[in-house]
Coordinates of C-alpha atoms in Angstrom, one line a residue:
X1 CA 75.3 93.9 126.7
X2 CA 78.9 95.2 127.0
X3 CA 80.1 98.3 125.5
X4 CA 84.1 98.6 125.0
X5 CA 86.0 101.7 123.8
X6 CA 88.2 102.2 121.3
X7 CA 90.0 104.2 118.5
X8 CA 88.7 103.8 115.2
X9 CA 90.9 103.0 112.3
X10 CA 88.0 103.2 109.6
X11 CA 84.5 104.9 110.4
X12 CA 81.5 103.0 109.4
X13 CA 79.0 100.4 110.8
X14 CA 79.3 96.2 110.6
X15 CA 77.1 93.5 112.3
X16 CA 78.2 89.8 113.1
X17 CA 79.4 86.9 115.6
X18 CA 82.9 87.5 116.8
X19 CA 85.7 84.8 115.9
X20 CA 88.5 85.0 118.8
X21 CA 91.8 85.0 116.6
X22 CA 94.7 83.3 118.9
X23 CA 97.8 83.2 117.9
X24 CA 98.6 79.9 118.8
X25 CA 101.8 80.4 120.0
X26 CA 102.7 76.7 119.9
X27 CA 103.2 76.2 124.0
X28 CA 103.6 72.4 124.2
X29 CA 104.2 70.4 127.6
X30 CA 106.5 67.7 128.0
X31 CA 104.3 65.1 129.5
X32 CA 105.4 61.3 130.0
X33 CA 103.5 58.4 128.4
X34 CA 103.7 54.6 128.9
X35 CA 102.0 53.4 125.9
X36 CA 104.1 54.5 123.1
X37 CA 103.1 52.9 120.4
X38 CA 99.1 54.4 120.8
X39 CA 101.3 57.8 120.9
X40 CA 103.3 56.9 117.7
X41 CA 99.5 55.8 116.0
X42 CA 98.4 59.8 117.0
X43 CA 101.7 61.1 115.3
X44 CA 100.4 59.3 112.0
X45 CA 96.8 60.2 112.1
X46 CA 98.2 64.0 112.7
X47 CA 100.8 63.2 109.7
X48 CA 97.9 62.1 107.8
X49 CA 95.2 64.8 108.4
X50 CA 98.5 67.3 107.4
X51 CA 99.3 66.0 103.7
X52 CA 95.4 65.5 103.3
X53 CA 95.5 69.9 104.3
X54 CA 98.8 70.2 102.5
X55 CA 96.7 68.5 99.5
X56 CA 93.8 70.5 99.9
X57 CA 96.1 74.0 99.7
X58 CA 98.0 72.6 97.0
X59 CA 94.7 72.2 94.7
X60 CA 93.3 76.1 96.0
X61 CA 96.8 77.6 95.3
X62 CA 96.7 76.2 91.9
X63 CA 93.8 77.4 90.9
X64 CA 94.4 80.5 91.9
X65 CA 98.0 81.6 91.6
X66 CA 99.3 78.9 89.5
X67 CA 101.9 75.9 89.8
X68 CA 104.7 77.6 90.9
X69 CA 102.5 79.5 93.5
X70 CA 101.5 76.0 94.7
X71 CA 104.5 74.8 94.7
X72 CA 105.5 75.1 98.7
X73 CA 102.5 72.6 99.6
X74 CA 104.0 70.3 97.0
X75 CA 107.4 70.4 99.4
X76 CA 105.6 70.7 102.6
X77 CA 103.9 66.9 101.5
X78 CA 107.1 66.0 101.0
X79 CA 109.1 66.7 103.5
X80 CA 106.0 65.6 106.0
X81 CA 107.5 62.5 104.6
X82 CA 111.1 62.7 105.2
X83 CA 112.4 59.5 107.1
X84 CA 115.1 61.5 109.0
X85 CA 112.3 63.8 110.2
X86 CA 109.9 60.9 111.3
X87 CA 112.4 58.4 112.6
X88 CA 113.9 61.7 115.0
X89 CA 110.1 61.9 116.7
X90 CA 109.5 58.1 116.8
X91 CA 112.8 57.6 118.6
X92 CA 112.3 60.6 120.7
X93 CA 108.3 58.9 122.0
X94 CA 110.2 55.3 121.9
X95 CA 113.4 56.3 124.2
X96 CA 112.2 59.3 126.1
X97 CA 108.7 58.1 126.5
X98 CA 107.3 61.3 125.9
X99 CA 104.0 63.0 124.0
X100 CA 104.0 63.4 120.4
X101 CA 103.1 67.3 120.7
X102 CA 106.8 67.2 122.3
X103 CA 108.2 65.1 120.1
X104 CA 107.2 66.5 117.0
X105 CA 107.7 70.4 118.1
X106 CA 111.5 69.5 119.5
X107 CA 111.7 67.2 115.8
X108 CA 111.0 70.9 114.2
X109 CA 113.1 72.8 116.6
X110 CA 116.5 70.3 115.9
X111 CA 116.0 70.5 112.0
X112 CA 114.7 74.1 111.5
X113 CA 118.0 75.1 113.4
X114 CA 120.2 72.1 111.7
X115 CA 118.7 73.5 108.4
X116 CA 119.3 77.5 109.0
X117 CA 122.9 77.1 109.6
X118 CA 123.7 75.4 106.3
X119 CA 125.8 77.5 104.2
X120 CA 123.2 76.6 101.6
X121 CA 120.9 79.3 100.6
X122 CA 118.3 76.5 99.5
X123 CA 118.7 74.3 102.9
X124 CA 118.6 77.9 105.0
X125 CA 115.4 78.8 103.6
X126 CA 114.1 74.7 104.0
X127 CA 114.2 76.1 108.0
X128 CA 110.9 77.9 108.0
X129 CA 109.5 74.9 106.0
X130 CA 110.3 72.8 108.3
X131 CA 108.8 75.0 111.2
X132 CA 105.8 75.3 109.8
X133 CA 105.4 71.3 109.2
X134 CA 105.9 70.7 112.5
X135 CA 103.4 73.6 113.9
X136 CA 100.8 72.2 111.8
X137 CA 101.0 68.7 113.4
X138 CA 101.0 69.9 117.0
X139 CA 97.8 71.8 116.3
X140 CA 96.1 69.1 114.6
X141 CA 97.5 66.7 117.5
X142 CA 96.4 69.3 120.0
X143 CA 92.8 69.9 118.3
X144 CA 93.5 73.4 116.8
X145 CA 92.7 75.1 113.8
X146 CA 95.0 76.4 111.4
X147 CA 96.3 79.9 111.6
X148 CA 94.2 81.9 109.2
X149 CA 91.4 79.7 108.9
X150 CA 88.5 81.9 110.0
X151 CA 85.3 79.3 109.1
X152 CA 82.5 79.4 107.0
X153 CA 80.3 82.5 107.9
X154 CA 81.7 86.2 107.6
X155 CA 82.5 87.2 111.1
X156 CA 84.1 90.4 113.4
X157 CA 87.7 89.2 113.9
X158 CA 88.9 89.7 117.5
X159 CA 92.7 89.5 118.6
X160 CA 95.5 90.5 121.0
X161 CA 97.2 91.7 117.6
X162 CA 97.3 91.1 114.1
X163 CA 100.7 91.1 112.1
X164 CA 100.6 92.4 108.7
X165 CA 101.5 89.4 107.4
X166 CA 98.2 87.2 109.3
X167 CA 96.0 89.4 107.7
X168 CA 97.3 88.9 104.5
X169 CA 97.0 85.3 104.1
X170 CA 92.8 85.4 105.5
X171 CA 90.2 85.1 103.2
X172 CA 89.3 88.5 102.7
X173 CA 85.6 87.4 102.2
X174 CA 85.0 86.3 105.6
X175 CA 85.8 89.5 107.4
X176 CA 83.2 91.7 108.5
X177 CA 86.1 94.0 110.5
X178 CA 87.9 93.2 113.3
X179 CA 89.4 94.7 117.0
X180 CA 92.3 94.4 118.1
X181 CA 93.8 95.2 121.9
X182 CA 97.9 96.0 120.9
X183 CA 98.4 98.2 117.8
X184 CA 98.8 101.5 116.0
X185 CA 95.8 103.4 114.2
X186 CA 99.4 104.2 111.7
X187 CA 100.3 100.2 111.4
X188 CA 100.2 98.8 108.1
X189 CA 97.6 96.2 109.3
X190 CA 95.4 99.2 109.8
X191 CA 96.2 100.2 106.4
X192 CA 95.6 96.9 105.0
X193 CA 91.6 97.0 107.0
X194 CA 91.4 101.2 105.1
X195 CA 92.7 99.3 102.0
X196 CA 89.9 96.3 102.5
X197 CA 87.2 99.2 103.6
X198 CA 86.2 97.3 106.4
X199 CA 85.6 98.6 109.4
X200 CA 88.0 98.5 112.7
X201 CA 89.3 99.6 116.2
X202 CA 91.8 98.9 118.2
X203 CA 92.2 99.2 121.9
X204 CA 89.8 97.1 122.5
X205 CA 90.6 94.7 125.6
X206 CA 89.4 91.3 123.8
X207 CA 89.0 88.0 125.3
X208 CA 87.9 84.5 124.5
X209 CA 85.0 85.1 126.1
X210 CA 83.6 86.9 123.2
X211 CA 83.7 84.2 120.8
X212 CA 80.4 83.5 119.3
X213 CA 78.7 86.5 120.5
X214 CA 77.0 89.1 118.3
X215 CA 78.8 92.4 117.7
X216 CA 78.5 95.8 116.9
X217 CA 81.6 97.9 115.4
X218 CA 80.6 101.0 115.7
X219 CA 83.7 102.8 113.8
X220 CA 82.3 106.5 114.3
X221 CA 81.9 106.3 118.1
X222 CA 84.7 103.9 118.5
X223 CA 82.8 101.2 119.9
X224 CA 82.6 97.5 120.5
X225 CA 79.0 96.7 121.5
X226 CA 78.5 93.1 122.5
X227 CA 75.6 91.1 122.6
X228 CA 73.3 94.5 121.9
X229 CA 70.1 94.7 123.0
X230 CA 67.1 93.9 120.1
X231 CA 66.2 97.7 120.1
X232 CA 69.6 98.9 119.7
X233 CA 70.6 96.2 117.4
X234 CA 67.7 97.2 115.2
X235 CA 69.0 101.0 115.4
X236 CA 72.5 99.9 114.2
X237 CA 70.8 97.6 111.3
X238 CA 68.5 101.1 110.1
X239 CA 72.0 102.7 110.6
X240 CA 74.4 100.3 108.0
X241 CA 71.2 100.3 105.9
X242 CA 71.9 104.4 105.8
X243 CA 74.9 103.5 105.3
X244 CA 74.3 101.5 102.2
X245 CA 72.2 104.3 100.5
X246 CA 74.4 106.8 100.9
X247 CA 77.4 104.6 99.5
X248 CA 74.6 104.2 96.4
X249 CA 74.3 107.8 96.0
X250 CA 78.1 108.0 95.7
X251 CA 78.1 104.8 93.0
X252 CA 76.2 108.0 90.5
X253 CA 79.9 109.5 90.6
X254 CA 81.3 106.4 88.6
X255 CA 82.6 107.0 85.5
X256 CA 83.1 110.7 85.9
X257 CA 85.9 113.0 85.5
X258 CA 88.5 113.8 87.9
X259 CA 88.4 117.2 87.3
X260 CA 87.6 120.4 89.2
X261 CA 85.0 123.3 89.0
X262 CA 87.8 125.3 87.2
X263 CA 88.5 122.5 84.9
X264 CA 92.2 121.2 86.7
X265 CA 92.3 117.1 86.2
X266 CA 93.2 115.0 88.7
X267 CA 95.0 111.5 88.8
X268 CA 93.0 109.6 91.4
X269 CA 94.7 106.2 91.6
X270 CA 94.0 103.5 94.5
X271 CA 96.2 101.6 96.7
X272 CA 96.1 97.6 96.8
X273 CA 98.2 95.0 98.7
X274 CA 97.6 92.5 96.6
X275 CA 96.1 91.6 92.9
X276 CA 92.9 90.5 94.4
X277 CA 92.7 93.7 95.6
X278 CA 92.0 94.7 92.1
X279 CA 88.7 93.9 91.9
X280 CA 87.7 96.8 94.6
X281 CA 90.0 99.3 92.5
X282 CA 87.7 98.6 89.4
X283 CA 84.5 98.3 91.5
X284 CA 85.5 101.8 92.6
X285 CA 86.5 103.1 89.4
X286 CA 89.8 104.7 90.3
X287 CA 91.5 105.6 87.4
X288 CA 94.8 103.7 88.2
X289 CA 96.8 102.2 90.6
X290 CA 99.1 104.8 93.1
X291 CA 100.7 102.0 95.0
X292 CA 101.1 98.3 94.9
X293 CA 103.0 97.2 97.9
X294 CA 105.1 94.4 96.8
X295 CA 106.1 93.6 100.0
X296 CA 102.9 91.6 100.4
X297 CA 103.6 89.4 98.2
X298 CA 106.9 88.2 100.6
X299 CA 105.2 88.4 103.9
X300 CA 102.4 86.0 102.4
X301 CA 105.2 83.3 101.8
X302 CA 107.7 81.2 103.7
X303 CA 110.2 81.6 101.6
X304 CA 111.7 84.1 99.0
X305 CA 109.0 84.6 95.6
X306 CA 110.8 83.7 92.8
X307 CA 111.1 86.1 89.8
X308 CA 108.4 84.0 87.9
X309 CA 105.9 84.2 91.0
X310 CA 106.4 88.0 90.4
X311 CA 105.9 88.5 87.6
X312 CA 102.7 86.6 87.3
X313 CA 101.5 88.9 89.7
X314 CA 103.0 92.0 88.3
X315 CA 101.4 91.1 84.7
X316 CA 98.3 90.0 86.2
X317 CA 97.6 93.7 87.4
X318 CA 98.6 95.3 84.9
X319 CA 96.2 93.3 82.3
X320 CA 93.3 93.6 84.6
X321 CA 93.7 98.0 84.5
X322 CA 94.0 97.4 80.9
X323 CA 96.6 100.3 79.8
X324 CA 95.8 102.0 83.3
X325 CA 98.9 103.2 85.3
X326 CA 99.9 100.7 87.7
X327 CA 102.5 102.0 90.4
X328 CA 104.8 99.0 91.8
X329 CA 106.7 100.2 95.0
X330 CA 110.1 97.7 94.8
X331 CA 109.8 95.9 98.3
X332 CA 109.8 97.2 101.5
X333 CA 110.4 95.0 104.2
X334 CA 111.8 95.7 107.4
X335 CA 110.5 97.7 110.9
X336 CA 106.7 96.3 111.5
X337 CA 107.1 94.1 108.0
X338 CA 109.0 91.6 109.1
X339 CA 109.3 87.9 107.3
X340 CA 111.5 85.3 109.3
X341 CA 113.2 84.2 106.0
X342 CA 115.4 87.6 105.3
X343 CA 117.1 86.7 109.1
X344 CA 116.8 90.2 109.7
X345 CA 118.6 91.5 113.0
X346 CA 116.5 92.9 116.1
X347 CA 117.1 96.4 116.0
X348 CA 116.5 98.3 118.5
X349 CA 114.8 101.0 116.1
X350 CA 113.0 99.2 113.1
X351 CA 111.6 102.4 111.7
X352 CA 114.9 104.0 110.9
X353 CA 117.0 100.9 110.4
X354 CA 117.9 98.2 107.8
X355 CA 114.5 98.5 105.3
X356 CA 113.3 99.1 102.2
X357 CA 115.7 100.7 99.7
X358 CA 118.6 99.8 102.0
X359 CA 117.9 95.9 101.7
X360 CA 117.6 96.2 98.3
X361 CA 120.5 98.0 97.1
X362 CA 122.8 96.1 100.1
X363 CA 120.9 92.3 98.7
X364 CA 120.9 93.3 94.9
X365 CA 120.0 89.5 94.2
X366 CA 116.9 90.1 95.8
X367 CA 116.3 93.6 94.3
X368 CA 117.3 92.9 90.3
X369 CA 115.0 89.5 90.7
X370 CA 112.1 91.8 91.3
X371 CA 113.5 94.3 88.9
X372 CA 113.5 91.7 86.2
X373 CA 110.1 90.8 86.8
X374 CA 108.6 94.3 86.8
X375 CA 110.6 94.9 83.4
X376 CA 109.1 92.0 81.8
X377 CA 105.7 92.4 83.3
X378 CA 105.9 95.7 81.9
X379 CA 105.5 94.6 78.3
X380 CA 101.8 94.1 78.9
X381 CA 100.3 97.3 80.7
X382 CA 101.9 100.4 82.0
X383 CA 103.5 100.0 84.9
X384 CA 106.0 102.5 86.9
X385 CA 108.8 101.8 89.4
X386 CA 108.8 103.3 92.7
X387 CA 111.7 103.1 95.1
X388 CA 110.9 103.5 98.8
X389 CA 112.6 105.3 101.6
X390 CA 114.7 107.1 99.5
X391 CA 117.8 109.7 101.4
X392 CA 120.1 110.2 98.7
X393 CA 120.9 110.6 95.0
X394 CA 122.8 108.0 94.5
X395 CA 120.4 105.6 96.0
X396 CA 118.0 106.4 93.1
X397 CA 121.1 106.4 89.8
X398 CA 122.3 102.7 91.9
X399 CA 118.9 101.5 91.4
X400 CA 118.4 102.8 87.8
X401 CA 122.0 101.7 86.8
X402 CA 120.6 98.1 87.7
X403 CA 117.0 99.1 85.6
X404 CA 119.3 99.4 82.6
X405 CA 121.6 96.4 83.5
X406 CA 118.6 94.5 83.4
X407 CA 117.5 95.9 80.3
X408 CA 120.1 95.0 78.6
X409 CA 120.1 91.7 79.6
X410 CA 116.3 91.4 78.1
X411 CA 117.3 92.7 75.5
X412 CA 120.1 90.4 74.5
X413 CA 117.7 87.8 75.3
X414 CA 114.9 89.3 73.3
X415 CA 112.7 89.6 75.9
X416 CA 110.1 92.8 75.6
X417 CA 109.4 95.6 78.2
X418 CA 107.7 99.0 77.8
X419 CA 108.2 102.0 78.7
X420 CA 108.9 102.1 82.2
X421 CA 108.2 105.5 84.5
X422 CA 110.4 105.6 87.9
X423 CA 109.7 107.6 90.5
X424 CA 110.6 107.8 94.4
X425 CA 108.6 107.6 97.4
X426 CA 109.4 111.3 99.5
X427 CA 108.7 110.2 103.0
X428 CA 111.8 111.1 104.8
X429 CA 113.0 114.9 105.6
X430 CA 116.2 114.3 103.7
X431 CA 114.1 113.7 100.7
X432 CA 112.0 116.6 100.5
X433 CA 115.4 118.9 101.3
X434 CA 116.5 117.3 98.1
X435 CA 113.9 116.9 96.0
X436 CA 114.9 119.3 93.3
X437 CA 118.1 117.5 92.7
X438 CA 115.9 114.1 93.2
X439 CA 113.5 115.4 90.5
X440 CA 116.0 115.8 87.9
X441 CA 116.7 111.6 87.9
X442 CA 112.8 110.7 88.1
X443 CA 109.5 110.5 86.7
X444 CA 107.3 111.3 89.8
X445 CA 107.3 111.5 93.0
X446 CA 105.0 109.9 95.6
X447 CA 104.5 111.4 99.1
X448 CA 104.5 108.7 101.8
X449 CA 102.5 110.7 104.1
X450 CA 102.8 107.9 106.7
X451 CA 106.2 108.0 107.5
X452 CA 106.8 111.7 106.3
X453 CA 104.8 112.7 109.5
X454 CA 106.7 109.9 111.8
X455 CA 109.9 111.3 110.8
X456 CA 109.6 114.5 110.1
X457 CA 107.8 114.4 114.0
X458 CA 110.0 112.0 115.6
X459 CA 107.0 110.2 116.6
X460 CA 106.9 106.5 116.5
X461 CA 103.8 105.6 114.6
X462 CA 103.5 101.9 116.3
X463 CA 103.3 103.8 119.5
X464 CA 100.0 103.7 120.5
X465 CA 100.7 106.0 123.8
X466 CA 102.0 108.7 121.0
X467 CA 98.5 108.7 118.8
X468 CA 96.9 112.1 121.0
X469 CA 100.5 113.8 119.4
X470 CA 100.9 112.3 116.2
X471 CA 99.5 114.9 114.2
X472 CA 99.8 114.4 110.7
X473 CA 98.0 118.1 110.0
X474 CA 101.1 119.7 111.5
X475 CA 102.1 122.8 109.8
X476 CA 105.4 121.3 109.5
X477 CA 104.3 118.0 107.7
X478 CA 101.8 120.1 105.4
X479 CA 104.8 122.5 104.6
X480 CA 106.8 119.9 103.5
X481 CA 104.4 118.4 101.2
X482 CA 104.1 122.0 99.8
X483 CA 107.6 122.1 99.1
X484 CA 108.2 119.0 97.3
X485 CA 105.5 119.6 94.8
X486 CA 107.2 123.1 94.0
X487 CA 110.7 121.5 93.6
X488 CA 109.4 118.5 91.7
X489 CA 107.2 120.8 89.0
X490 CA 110.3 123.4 88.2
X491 CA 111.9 119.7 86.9
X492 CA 109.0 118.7 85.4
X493 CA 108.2 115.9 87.6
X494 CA 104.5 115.1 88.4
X495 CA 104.0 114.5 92.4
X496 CA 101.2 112.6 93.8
X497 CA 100.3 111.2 97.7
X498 CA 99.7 107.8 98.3
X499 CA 99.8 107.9 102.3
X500 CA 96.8 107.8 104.0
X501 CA 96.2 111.5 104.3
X502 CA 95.5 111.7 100.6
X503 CA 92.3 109.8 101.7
X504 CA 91.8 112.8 104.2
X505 CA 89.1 114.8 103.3
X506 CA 89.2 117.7 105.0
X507 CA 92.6 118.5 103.5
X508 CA 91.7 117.4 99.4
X509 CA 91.1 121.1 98.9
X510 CA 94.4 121.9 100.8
X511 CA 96.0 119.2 98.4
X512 CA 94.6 120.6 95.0
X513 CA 95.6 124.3 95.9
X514 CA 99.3 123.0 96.7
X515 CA 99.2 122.0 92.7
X516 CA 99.0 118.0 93.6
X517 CA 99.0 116.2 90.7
X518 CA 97.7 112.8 92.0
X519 CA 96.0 111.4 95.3
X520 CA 96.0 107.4 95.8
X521 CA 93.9 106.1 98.5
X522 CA 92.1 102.9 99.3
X523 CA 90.0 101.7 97.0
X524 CA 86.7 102.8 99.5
X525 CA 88.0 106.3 99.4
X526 CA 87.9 106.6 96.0
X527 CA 84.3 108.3 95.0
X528 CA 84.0 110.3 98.2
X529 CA 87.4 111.7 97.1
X530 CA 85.7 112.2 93.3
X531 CA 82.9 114.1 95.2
X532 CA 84.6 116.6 96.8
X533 CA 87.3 117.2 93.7
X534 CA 84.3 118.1 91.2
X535 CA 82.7 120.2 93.7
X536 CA 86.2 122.1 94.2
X537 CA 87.5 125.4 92.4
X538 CA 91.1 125.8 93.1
X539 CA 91.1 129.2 91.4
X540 CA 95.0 130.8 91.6
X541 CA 96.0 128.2 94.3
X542 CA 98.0 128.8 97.7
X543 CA 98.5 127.8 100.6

């Protein structure tokens, strides 16, 4: 038995056999052969075992997002095919007598860069494509699973470090929790395990070693117990079972108000990544969706979504919370969200670089295609805009003036929308010093704790060696919030939190007493938020 410490990103207990998750970062040798035509016959069992996976996506995808959802496996079966591509790593193991992991990852290599410096927009993007052909052979070639593929049983997930976009694209089902040794208790792949409710820690010094073994996460202590002994296993099994009841006992809060002792209602909305994530909002009976981060629905893919793709998903939502609000934040990629298709420069500081609100407004393309997709997804539920990392005025009547280009354009076209809410994310300090000019252009406003605290501290939140100092109960963070919701009610705009202190329990009194209108958290956080709400009297308020 081996017991590893670590910091907890969500409290609670889970049970299972570790999966070590490598990245597979592709390292393929140059070795020489002699017999190249048994190293050409490998290439095409490879090439055949990929279209028969490329197949297999293509029929999941289409079942569950649709054609044009499916339609990259469609293009990755076909270019698999290409003659250029296969008669470049058949001349490569012919001439250079070399291995067919080499020949196929320097094939990739050659035509992912050939590709990315068309002028093209449609060839550049065919460079990732292409990539991702080739990594797929050399795994199969070198007896590897695909990324993402996590097996049959539901198991603790164990990695150097997750991106936001590798959890994303993991079936959701199969993990118990997961450790990780790199990361940020403040990353938004710890966000997306608060917003999955599963539990997780990081700084947890993993190795291949543990794969197979039986785990304990213990997320209160901050532990990673492997192979536990049977008596302590059975205390940790009488522990989730506790666990369990408790969570039942909470389940008696469903269907009920929002609404304190002293009768003051409150909007408690939940935050999703996804539309499968919808399923836990309504299991949890939160009475709306807060925050919808688009951006997941670009880091999923290798290429850009298309405004159809969108608004599938954008419609799908809002159906599902059937007349509930549904918040969209527009996307916002950039610092720790990175996708290789928007060729996004290194920067030397991410967090308060090229992102968000500045892509979109500096790549309108980009921003009115999802524009035009939230406006016509609108037409079936009742959705609201939310712009992200806003600094100025103008940023917010730029984006609008495109809301009502857009609308026109339906319009002419006789395409329907409804009626749309927009409102701004405040999670910079320039945007709370503004925010009584900002609330005189918006609907709402949305406090974005996470950042607020990072910026409003100067504390890098993806610095791990900065977590004993990043204190997002600082008088100076709290005062902030307290001043935005004062600004945005003398313009009649309703402010709500959607960071990840709204889930915060100690400060949900603090919240209701400032006069917040709404608190968004993950879906998990939803009742034990209910509880302490209805048990709350926030009698003349302060702070």
């Amino acid at each position: 038995m081996k017991i590893y410490q670590g910091k907890s990103i969500l409290k609670g207990i889970t049970i299972g056999k570790i999966l070590y998750y490598s990245k597979e970062e592709q390292m393929v040798q140059r070795r020489s052969i002699t017999d190249t035509e048994a190293e050409w016959t490998r290439y095409e069992e490879a090439k055949e075992q990929a279209s028969k996976q490329l197949n297999a996506l293509y029929e999941k995808a289409l079942k569950e997002v649709g054609e044009t959802g499916a339609a990259i496996f469609e293009v990755h079966g076909m270019m698999l095919e290409d003659d250029d591509f296969n008669d470049s790593i058949k001349n490569m193991i012919e001439a250079q007598k070399v291995n067919a992991e080499y020949a196929v990852a320097s094939t990739g290599d050659n035509f992912s860069l050939m590709f990315s410096q068309m002028d093209d927009e449609y060839f550049q993007a065919r460079s990732a494509d292409i990539k991702d052909i080739a990594e797929r052979v050399v795994r199969i070639l070198q007896g590897k699973n695909a990324d993402g593929e996590l097996g049959d049983e539901p198991v603790i997930l164990a990695a150097k470090d997750l991106a936001p976009s590798e959890t994303v694209q993991m079936d959701k089902s199969k993990l118990l929790g997961f450790v990780t040794e790199l990361g940020s208790s403040n990353s938004h792949t710890a966000i997306l395990a608060r917003t999955m409710n599963i539990p997780a820690l990081i700084g947890i010094p993993v190795s291949e070693e543990m794969n197979g073994k039986m785990a304990v996460i213990d997320g209160v202590k901050g532990e990673l117990i492997v192979e536990p002994d049977e008596e302590l296993l059975a205390s940790y099994q009488e522990k989730k079972r506790e666990e369990e009841r408790q969570r039942e006992l909470l389940l008696q809060l469903k269907g009920k108000e929002d609404v304190t002792l002293d009768g003051k209602k409150i909007r408690l909305y939940a935050n999703i990544g996804s539309v499968g994530d919808v399923a836990r909002v309504l299991a949890n009976d939160a009475d709306g969706i807060g925050l919808f981060r688009s951006e997941f629905l670009y880091l999923e893919k290798d290429t850009f979504p298309t405004e159809e793709e969108q608004f599938q998903a954008y419609r799908t939502v809002a159906e599902t919370m059937a007349g509930k609000k549904v918040i969209i934040r527009t996307l916002d990629i950039g610092a720790d969200k990175q996708a290789d298709y928007f060729n996004l420069d290194h920067e030397e500081n991410p967090a308060m670089g090229y992102r968000a609100i500045r892509i979109c407004l500096d790549r309108p393309e980009i921003f009115k295609t999802q524009l035009r997709a939230l406006l016509r997804a609108s037409a079936y539920g009742n959705i609201g805009i939310m712009y992200p990392m806003i600094i100025s005025v103008n940023e917010v009547l730029q984006a609008k003036k495109y809301v009502e280009e857009i609308k026109a354009e339906l319009d002419e076209k006789g395409i329907p929308y409804g009626d749309v809410e927009q409102g701004v994310m405040i999670e910079t300090p320039a945007a709370v010093m503004i925010s009584a000019q900002l609330a005189r252009e918006v609907d709402f406003f949305s406090l974005g704790t996470n950042d607020l605290t990072q910026y409003t501290l100067a504390i890098d939140r993806q610095n791990a060696k900065l977590d004993n100092i990043y204190d997002s109960h600082h008088p100076a963070v709290l005062e902030m919030i307290r001043m935005t919701v004062e600004n945005g009610h003398k313009e009649n705009c309703w402010v709500g939190i959607c960071g990840e202190l709204g889930a915060d329990t100690t400060l949900t009194e603090t919240f209701l007493k400032m006069g917040v209108d709404e608190l968004s958290v993950s879906p998990g956080s939803v009742l034990p938020i209910r509880e302490i709400i209805r048990k709350t009297k926030i009698g003349d308020g302060g702070f």
